[in-house]
Structures are given as C-alpha cells and as structure tokens.
Amino acid sequence: VQLQASGGGLVQAGDSLRLSCAASGRTFGVYGWFRQDPGKEREFVAGLSSVTDITSYADSVKGRFTISRDNVKNTVYLQMNSLKPEDTAIYRCAGGGNPFKWQFDSWGQGTQVTVSS
C-alpha cells in the first residue's frame, strides 16, 4: 500500500496550488490531508469519505481548500486557493479503512508547501 503525494512548491501569498495523492494497492474508506510545520503539532487539514462523499475541513482552510477524488485513478487532490504564509508546512496524505470515521492508518510521504508574503 502506497500513498504518493506531490504538487508542493514555493508560491506567493494569494496564489493557488493543487496537491495530488496517488494511492496504490488499496482503496481507502477515508482520505485525508494533514500538515505539519517544524516545532508545531500535526494538523488535520481536510478529509473525504469515499463512500458518503462527506468532507471535513479545518476551520483555518474552510472556503479556501477543496478536497476531491478521482475514483478511476484512486487519486485524491487538495486544491488550495488564496494561500497564506501560515499555510506553509509539509503536507501529507493519509488513508483509513472506515468510511464513517476520520481515522487514518496509512500515511504517505510529505510534500513541502511554502507560501511567501
């Protein structure tokens, strides 16, 4: 089982980025994006149930970020608009088996997002 994240980069405040997470070897019940900045705790950013299509977002990204999934490609995306310097972090994707619980047991490597002011 692999979760391969990509799409990070260096952008300016107000710009957009789209992160991708390609899952192989397994279809998950829930997919999520987390982020962590050095010295800070890991933060849940967004989640998506592959069965109910219910989504969940951290208050800090609501209205700016959108999580979506391509079922054929088994790839999850995080569209990030109106980026702010405080969005700077390493972003990791995750998967969980239960489509009705935001619980994650598989993790991909991170992709760095840096937003300059």
mmCIF file of C-alpha atoms in Angstrom:
data_model
loop_
_atom_site.group_PDB
_atom_site.id
_atom_site.type_symbol
_atom_site.label_atom_id
_atom_site.label_comp_id
_atom_site.label_asym_id
_atom_site.label_seq_id
_atom_site.Cartn_x
_atom_site.Cartn_y
_atom_site.Cartn_z
ATOM 1 C CA VAL A 1 0.000 0.000 0.000
ATOM 2 C CA GLN A 2 1.427 3.330 -1.026
ATOM 3 C CA LEU A 3 0.303 6.909 -0.837
ATOM 4 C CA GLN A 4 2.407 9.173 -3.017
ATOM 5 C CA ALA A 5 1.939 12.912 -2.532
ATOM 6 C CA SER A 6 3.120 15.530 -4.989
ATOM 7 C CA GLY A 7 2.456 19.068 -6.111
ATOM 8 C CA GLY A 8 4.077 21.154 -3.416
ATOM 9 C CA GLY A 9 6.196 24.161 -4.145
ATOM 10 C CA LEU A 10 7.064 27.757 -3.411
ATOM 11 C CA VAL A 11 4.330 30.286 -4.137
ATOM 12 C CA GLN A 12 3.350 33.785 -3.139
ATOM 13 C CA ALA A 13 0.509 34.722 -0.862
ATOM 14 C CA GLY A 14 -2.758 34.666 -2.772
ATOM 15 C CA ASP A 15 -1.591 32.016 -5.228
ATOM 16 C CA SER A 16 -3.042 28.542 -5.700
ATOM 17 C CA LEU A 17 -1.593 25.052 -5.641
ATOM 18 C CA ARG A 18 -3.060 21.628 -6.184
ATOM 19 C CA LEU A 19 -1.637 18.699 -4.291
ATOM 20 C CA SER A 20 -2.122 15.150 -5.510
ATOM 21 C CA CYS A 21 -2.015 11.891 -3.601
ATOM 22 C CA ALA A 22 -1.915 8.716 -5.666
ATOM 23 C CA ALA A 23 -2.981 5.625 -3.746
ATOM 24 C CA SER A 24 -1.901 2.195 -4.893
ATOM 25 C CA GLY A 25 -2.614 -1.252 -3.576
ATOM 26 C CA ARG A 26 -5.768 -0.359 -1.734
ATOM 27 C CA THR A 27 -8.927 1.725 -1.879
ATOM 28 C CA PHE A 28 -9.456 3.576 1.366
ATOM 29 C CA GLY A 29 -12.695 4.394 3.114
ATOM 30 C CA VAL A 30 -11.453 7.851 4.048
ATOM 31 C CA TYR A 31 -8.709 10.010 2.629
ATOM 32 C CA GLY A 32 -7.181 12.934 4.399
ATOM 33 C CA TRP A 33 -4.619 15.675 4.196
ATOM 34 C CA PHE A 34 -2.560 16.749 7.172
ATOM 35 C CA ARG A 35 0.155 19.336 7.556
ATOM 36 C CA GLN A 36 2.961 19.965 9.963
ATOM 37 C CA ASP A 37 5.373 22.803 10.391
ATOM 38 C CA PRO A 38 8.594 22.222 12.329
ATOM 39 C CA GLY A 39 8.002 22.850 16.004
ATOM 40 C CA LYS A 40 4.233 22.533 15.668
ATOM 41 C CA GLU A 41 1.821 19.664 16.043
ATOM 42 C CA ARG A 42 0.426 17.875 13.060
ATOM 43 C CA GLU A 43 -2.829 19.462 11.935
ATOM 44 C CA PHE A 44 -5.764 17.877 10.152
ATOM 45 C CA VAL A 45 -6.499 19.886 7.019
ATOM 46 C CA ALA A 46 -9.200 18.068 5.082
ATOM 47 C CA GLY A 47 -10.866 14.676 4.772
ATOM 48 C CA LEU A 48 -13.120 12.870 2.346
ATOM 49 C CA SER A 49 -15.183 9.704 2.706
ATOM 50 C CA SER A 50 -15.039 7.606 -0.438
ATOM 51 C CA VAL A 51 -18.438 6.079 0.364
ATOM 52 C CA THR A 52 -20.524 9.019 1.561
ATOM 53 C CA ASP A 53 -18.569 11.821 -0.180
ATOM 54 C CA ILE A 54 -18.780 13.712 3.089
ATOM 55 C CA THR A 55 -15.922 16.159 3.523
ATOM 56 C CA SER A 56 -14.426 17.824 6.550
ATOM 57 C CA TYR A 57 -12.135 20.816 6.772
ATOM 58 C CA ALA A 58 -10.110 22.583 9.391
ATOM 59 C CA ASP A 59 -11.591 25.983 10.191
ATOM 60 C CA SER A 60 -8.371 27.620 9.048
ATOM 61 C CA VAL A 61 -8.824 26.402 5.465
ATOM 62 C CA LYS A 62 -12.607 26.398 5.002
ATOM 63 C CA GLY A 63 -13.627 28.269 1.894
ATOM 64 C CA ARG A 64 -10.075 28.192 0.505
ATOM 65 C CA PHE A 65 -9.190 24.489 0.221
ATOM 66 C CA THR A 66 -11.140 21.742 -1.507
ATOM 67 C CA ILE A 67 -10.527 18.013 -1.264
ATOM 68 C CA SER A 68 -11.659 15.790 -4.102
ATOM 69 C CA ARG A 69 -11.028 12.337 -5.518
ATOM 70 C CA ASP A 70 -10.674 10.729 -8.914
ATOM 71 C CA ASN A 71 -12.108 7.255 -8.367
ATOM 72 C CA VAL A 72 -10.641 5.824 -11.558
ATOM 73 C CA LYS A 73 -7.129 6.958 -10.749
ATOM 74 C CA ASN A 74 -7.545 6.393 -6.998
ATOM 75 C CA THR A 75 -6.013 9.800 -6.544
ATOM 76 C CA VAL A 76 -7.016 12.438 -4.029
ATOM 77 C CA TYR A 77 -6.464 16.132 -4.617
ATOM 78 C CA LEU A 78 -6.217 19.151 -2.389
ATOM 79 C CA GLN A 79 -6.947 22.356 -4.256
ATOM 80 C CA MET A 80 -5.526 25.226 -2.239
ATOM 81 C CA ASN A 81 -6.579 28.755 -3.151
ATOM 82 C CA SER A 82 -5.815 32.117 -1.601
ATOM 83 C CA LEU A 83 -2.751 30.694 0.072
ATOM 84 C CA LYS A 84 -1.384 32.448 3.118
ATOM 85 C CA PRO A 85 2.090 32.357 4.688
ATOM 86 C CA GLU A 86 0.602 30.439 7.612
ATOM 87 C CA ASP A 87 -0.270 27.615 5.208
ATOM 88 C CA THR A 88 3.443 26.892 4.921
ATOM 89 C CA ALA A 89 4.069 23.316 6.056
ATOM 90 C CA ILE A 90 4.836 19.791 4.950
ATOM 91 C CA TYR A 91 1.604 18.284 3.674
ATOM 92 C CA ARG A 92 0.978 14.555 3.955
ATOM 93 C CA CYS A 93 -1.878 12.454 2.677
ATOM 94 C CA ALA A 94 -3.375 9.608 4.650
ATOM 95 C CA GLY A 95 -5.904 6.829 4.278
ATOM 96 C CA GLY A 96 -8.177 4.926 6.618
ATOM 97 C CA GLY A 97 -10.345 1.862 6.264
ATOM 98 C CA ASN A 98 -13.610 3.001 7.855
ATOM 99 C CA PRO A 99 -15.551 5.379 5.581
ATOM 100 C CA PHE A 100 -17.574 6.620 8.563
ATOM 101 C CA LYS A 101 -14.695 7.610 10.851
ATOM 102 C CA TRP A 102 -11.914 10.134 10.463
ATOM 103 C CA GLN A 103 -9.287 7.617 11.471
ATOM 104 C CA PHE A 104 -6.150 7.104 9.415
ATOM 105 C CA ASP A 105 -3.676 4.223 9.446
ATOM 106 C CA SER A 106 -1.700 4.639 6.236
ATOM 107 C CA TRP A 107 0.495 7.616 5.509
ATOM 108 C CA GLY A 108 2.312 8.938 2.516
ATOM 109 C CA GLN A 109 5.479 10.960 2.483
ATOM 110 C CA GLY A 110 5.165 14.710 2.667
ATOM 111 C CA THR A 111 5.336 17.431 0.087
ATOM 112 C CA GLN A 112 6.569 20.877 1.076
ATOM 113 C CA VAL A 113 4.370 23.906 0.570
ATOM 114 C CA THR A 114 5.977 27.276 1.161
ATOM 115 C CA VAL A 115 3.984 30.491 0.874
ATOM 116 C CA SER A 116 5.908 33.720 0.841
ATOM 117 C CA SER A 117 4.392 37.021 1.873
#
